Tab-separated table of C-alpha atoms in Angstrom:
chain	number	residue	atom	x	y	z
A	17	UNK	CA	-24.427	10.313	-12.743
A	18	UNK	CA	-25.162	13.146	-15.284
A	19	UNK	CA	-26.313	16.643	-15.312
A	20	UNK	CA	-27.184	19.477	-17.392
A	21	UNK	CA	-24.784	22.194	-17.684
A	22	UNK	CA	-25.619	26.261	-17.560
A	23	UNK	CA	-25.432	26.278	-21.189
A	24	UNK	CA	-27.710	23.202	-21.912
A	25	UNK	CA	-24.837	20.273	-22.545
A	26	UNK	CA	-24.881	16.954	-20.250
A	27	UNK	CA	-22.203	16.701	-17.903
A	28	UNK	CA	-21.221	13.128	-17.090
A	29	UNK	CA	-19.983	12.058	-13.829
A	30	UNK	CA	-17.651	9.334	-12.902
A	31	UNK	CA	-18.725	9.667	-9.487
A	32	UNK	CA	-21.213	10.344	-6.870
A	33	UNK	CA	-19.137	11.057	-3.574
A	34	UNK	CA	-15.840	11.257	-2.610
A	35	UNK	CA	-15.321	7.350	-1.665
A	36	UNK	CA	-16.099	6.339	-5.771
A	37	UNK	CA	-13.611	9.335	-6.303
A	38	UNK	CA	-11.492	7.543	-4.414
A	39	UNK	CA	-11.497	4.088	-5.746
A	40	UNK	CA	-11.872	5.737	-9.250
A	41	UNK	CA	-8.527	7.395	-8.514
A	42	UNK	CA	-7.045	4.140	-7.012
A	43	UNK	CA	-7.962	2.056	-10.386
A	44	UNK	CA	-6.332	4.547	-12.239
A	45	UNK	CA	-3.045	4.442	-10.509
A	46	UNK	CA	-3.221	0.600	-10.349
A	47	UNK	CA	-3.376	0.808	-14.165
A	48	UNK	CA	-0.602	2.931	-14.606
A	49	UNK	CA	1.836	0.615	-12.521
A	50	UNK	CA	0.903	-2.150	-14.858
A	51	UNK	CA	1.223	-0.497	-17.697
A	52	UNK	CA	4.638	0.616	-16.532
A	53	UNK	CA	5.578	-2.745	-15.412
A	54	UNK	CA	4.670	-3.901	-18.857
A	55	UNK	CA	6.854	-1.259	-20.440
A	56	UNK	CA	10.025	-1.836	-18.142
A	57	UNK	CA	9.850	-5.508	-18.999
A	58	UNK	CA	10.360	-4.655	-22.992
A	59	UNK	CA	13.309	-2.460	-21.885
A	60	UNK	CA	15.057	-4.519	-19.871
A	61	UNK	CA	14.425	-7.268	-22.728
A	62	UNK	CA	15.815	-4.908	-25.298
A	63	UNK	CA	18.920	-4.687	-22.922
A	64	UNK	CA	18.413	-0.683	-23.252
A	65	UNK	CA	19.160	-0.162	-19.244
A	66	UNK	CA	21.237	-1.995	-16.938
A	67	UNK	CA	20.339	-4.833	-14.531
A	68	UNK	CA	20.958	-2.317	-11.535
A	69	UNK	CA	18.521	0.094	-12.947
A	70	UNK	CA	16.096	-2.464	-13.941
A	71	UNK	CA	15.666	-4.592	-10.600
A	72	UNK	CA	15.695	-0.906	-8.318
A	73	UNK	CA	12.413	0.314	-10.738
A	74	UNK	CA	10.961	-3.257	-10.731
A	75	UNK	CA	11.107	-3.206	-6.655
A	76	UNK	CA	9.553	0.089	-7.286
A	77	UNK	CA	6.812	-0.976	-8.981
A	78	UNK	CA	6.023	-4.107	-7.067
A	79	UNK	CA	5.624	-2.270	-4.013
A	80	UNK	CA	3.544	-0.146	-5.546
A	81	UNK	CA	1.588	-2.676	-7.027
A	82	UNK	CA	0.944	-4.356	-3.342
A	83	UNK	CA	-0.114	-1.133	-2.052
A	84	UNK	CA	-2.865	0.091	-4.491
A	85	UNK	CA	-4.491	-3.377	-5.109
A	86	UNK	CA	-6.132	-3.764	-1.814
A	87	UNK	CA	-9.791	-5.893	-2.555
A	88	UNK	CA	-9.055	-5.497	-6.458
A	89	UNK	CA	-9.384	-8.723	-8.533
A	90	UNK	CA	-6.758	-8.148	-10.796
A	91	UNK	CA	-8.097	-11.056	-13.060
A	92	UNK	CA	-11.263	-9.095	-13.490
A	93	UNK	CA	-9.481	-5.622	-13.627
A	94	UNK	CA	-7.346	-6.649	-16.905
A	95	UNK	CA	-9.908	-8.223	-18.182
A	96	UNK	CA	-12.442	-5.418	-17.575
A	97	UNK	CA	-10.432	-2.990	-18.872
A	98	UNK	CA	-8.666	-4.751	-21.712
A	99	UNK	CA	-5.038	-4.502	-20.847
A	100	UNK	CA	-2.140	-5.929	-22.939
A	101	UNK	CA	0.057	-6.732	-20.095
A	102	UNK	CA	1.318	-10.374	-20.036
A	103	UNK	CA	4.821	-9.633	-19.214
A	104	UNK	CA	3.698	-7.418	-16.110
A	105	UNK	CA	1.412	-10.027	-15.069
A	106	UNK	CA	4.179	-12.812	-15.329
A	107	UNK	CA	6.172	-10.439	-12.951
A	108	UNK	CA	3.517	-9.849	-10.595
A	109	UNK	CA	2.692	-13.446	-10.145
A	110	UNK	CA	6.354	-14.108	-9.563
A	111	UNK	CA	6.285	-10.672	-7.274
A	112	UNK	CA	9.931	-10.080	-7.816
A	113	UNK	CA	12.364	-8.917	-10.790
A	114	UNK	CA	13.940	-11.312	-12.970
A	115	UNK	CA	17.258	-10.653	-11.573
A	116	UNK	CA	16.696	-11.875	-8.581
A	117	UNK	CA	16.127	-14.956	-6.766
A	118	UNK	CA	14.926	-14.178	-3.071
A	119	UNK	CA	11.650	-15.932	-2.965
A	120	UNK	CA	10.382	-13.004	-3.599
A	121	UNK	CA	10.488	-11.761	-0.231
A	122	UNK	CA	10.464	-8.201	-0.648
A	123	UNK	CA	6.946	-7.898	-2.238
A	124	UNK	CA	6.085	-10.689	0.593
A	125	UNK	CA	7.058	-8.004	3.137
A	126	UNK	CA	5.374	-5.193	1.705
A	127	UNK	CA	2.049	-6.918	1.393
A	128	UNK	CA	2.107	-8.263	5.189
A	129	UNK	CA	3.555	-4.660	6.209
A	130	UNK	CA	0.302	-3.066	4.572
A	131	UNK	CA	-2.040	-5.902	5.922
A	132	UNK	CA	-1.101	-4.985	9.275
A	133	UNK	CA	-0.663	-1.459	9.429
A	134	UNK	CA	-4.589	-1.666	7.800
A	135	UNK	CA	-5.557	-4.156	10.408
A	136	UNK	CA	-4.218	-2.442	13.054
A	137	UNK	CA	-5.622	0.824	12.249
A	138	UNK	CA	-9.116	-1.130	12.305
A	139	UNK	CA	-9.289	-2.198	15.499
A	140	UNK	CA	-8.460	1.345	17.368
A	141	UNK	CA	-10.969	2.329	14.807
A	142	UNK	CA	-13.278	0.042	16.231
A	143	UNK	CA	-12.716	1.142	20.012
A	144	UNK	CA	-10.530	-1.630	20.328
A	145	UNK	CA	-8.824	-0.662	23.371
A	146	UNK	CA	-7.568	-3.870	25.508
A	147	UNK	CA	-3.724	-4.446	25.394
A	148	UNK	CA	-3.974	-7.961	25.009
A	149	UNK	CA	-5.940	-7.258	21.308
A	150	UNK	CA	-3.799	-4.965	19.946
A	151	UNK	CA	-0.004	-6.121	20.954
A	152	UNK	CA	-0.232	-8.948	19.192
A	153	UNK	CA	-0.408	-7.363	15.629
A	154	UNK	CA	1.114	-4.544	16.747
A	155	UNK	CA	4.100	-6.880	17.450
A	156	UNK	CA	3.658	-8.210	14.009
A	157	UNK	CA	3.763	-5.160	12.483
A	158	UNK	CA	6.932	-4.151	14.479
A	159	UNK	CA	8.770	-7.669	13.189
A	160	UNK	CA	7.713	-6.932	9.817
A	161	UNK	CA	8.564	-3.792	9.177
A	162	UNK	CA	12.181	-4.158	10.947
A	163	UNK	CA	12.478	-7.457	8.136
A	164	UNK	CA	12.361	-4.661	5.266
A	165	UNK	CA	16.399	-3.931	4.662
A	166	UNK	CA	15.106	-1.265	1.662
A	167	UNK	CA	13.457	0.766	4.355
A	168	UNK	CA	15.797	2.757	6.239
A	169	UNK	CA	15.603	2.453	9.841
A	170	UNK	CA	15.249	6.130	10.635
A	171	UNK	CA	12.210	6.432	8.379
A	172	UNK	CA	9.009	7.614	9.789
A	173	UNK	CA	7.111	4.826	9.176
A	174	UNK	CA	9.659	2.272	11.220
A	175	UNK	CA	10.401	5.223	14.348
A	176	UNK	CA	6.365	5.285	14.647
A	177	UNK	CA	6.218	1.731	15.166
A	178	UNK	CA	8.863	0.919	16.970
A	179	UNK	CA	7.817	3.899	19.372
A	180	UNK	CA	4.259	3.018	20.029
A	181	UNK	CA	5.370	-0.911	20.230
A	182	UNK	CA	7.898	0.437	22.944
A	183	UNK	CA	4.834	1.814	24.910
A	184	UNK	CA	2.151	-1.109	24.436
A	185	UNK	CA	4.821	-3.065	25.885
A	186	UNK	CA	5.118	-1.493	29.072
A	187	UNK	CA	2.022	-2.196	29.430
A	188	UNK	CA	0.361	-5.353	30.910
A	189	UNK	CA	-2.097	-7.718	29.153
A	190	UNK	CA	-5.321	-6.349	31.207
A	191	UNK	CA	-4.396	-2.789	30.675
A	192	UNK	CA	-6.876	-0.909	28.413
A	193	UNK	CA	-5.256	2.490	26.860
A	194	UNK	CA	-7.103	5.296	27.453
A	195	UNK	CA	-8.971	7.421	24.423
A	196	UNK	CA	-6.785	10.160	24.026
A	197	UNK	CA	-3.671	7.696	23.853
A	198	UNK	CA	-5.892	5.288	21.170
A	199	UNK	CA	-6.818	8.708	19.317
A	200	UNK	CA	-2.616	9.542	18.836
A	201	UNK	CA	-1.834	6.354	18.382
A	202	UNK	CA	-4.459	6.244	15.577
A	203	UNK	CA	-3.169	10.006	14.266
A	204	UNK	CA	0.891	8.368	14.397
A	205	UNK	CA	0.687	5.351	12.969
A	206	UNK	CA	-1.758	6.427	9.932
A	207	UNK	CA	0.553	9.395	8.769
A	208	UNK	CA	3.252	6.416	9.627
A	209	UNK	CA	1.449	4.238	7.041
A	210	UNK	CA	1.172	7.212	4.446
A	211	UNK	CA	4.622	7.475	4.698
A	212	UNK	CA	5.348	4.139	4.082
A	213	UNK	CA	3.388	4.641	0.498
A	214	UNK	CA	4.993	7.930	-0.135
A	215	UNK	CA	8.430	6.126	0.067
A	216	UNK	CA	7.533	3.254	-2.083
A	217	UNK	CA	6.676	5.348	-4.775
A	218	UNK	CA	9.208	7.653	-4.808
């Protein structure tokens, strides 16, 4: 993962192709929201914002969190890396702010909304074309996604799924969807599910 420059000095690489890129990239932003989780927790302890503020960031955060940890062990990732982050780590396990006491279903919601938009995405990926395969967690995903109250309801991501769960369920069980319907479908609900991350972290 090195080379020699024009003017005789070794380059090092991080990464061979654009998929290490990517996780490289993905680590980095995972350690940023704990870090930053870390650092809100010392505010809010040292009562220098309000509750209000604290709990919208936290949210923030969280959501993040779900999204970028994907097959990550975050056991070995702290450890790895040698993070000081107990008080993010106490919130993460608890997956909601201190202010709150919801069961932490928000975080819940955001996890099972990513695990299904992914999962979905997989099977048309994988030519999965019968209607009785892909209704059921497209149904899921259509439940789930409604649950979220923080996501408004004219967002992309919710119009995209509500529109193509509208469609899959006109049709019947032994239907099969045709390739240029699985190929927009696919298109929809990815930029749908890019979306949804944009909005988190904004």
């Amino acid at each position: 993962m090195s080379r020699r420059s024009n003017n005789g000095q070794q380059e090092i690489r991080l990464y061979d192709n654009a998929v290490e890129r990517d996780r490289l990239e993905n680590l980095g932003e995972l350690y940023g929201v704990i870090n930053s989780i870390e650092c809100l927790e010392k505010v809010f302890a040292g009562d220098y914002i309000t509750k209000e503020e604290y709990q919208r960031e936290c949210l923030k955060l969280l959501a993040q969190y779900k999204l970028m940890l994907r097959d990550t062990n975050i056991e070995g990732f702290i450890r790895k890396y040698r993070i000081n982050c107990p008080l993010a780590m106490a919130r993460i396990k608890e997956g909601k702010p201190v202010t709150i006491n919801d069961g932490g279903s928000t975080a819940l919601r955001i996890a099972q909304v990513t695990e299904l938009f992914i999962t979905f995405l997989d099977l048309l990926r994988l030519n999965t074309r019968d209607i009785d395969a892909l209704y059921p967690t497209l149904s899921d995903l259509h439940d789930t996604i409604n649950a979220m109250t923080t996501l408004p309801i004219d967002s992309e991501p919710k119009v995209k799924v509500a529109k193509w769960y509208t469609e899959l369920s006109k049709m019947n069980a032994s239907d099969t969807v045709s390739e240029e319907m699985a190929r927009e479908m696919t298109f929809q609900l990815d930029n749908a599910y890019n979306d949804l991350k944009k909005i988190l972290k904004s």
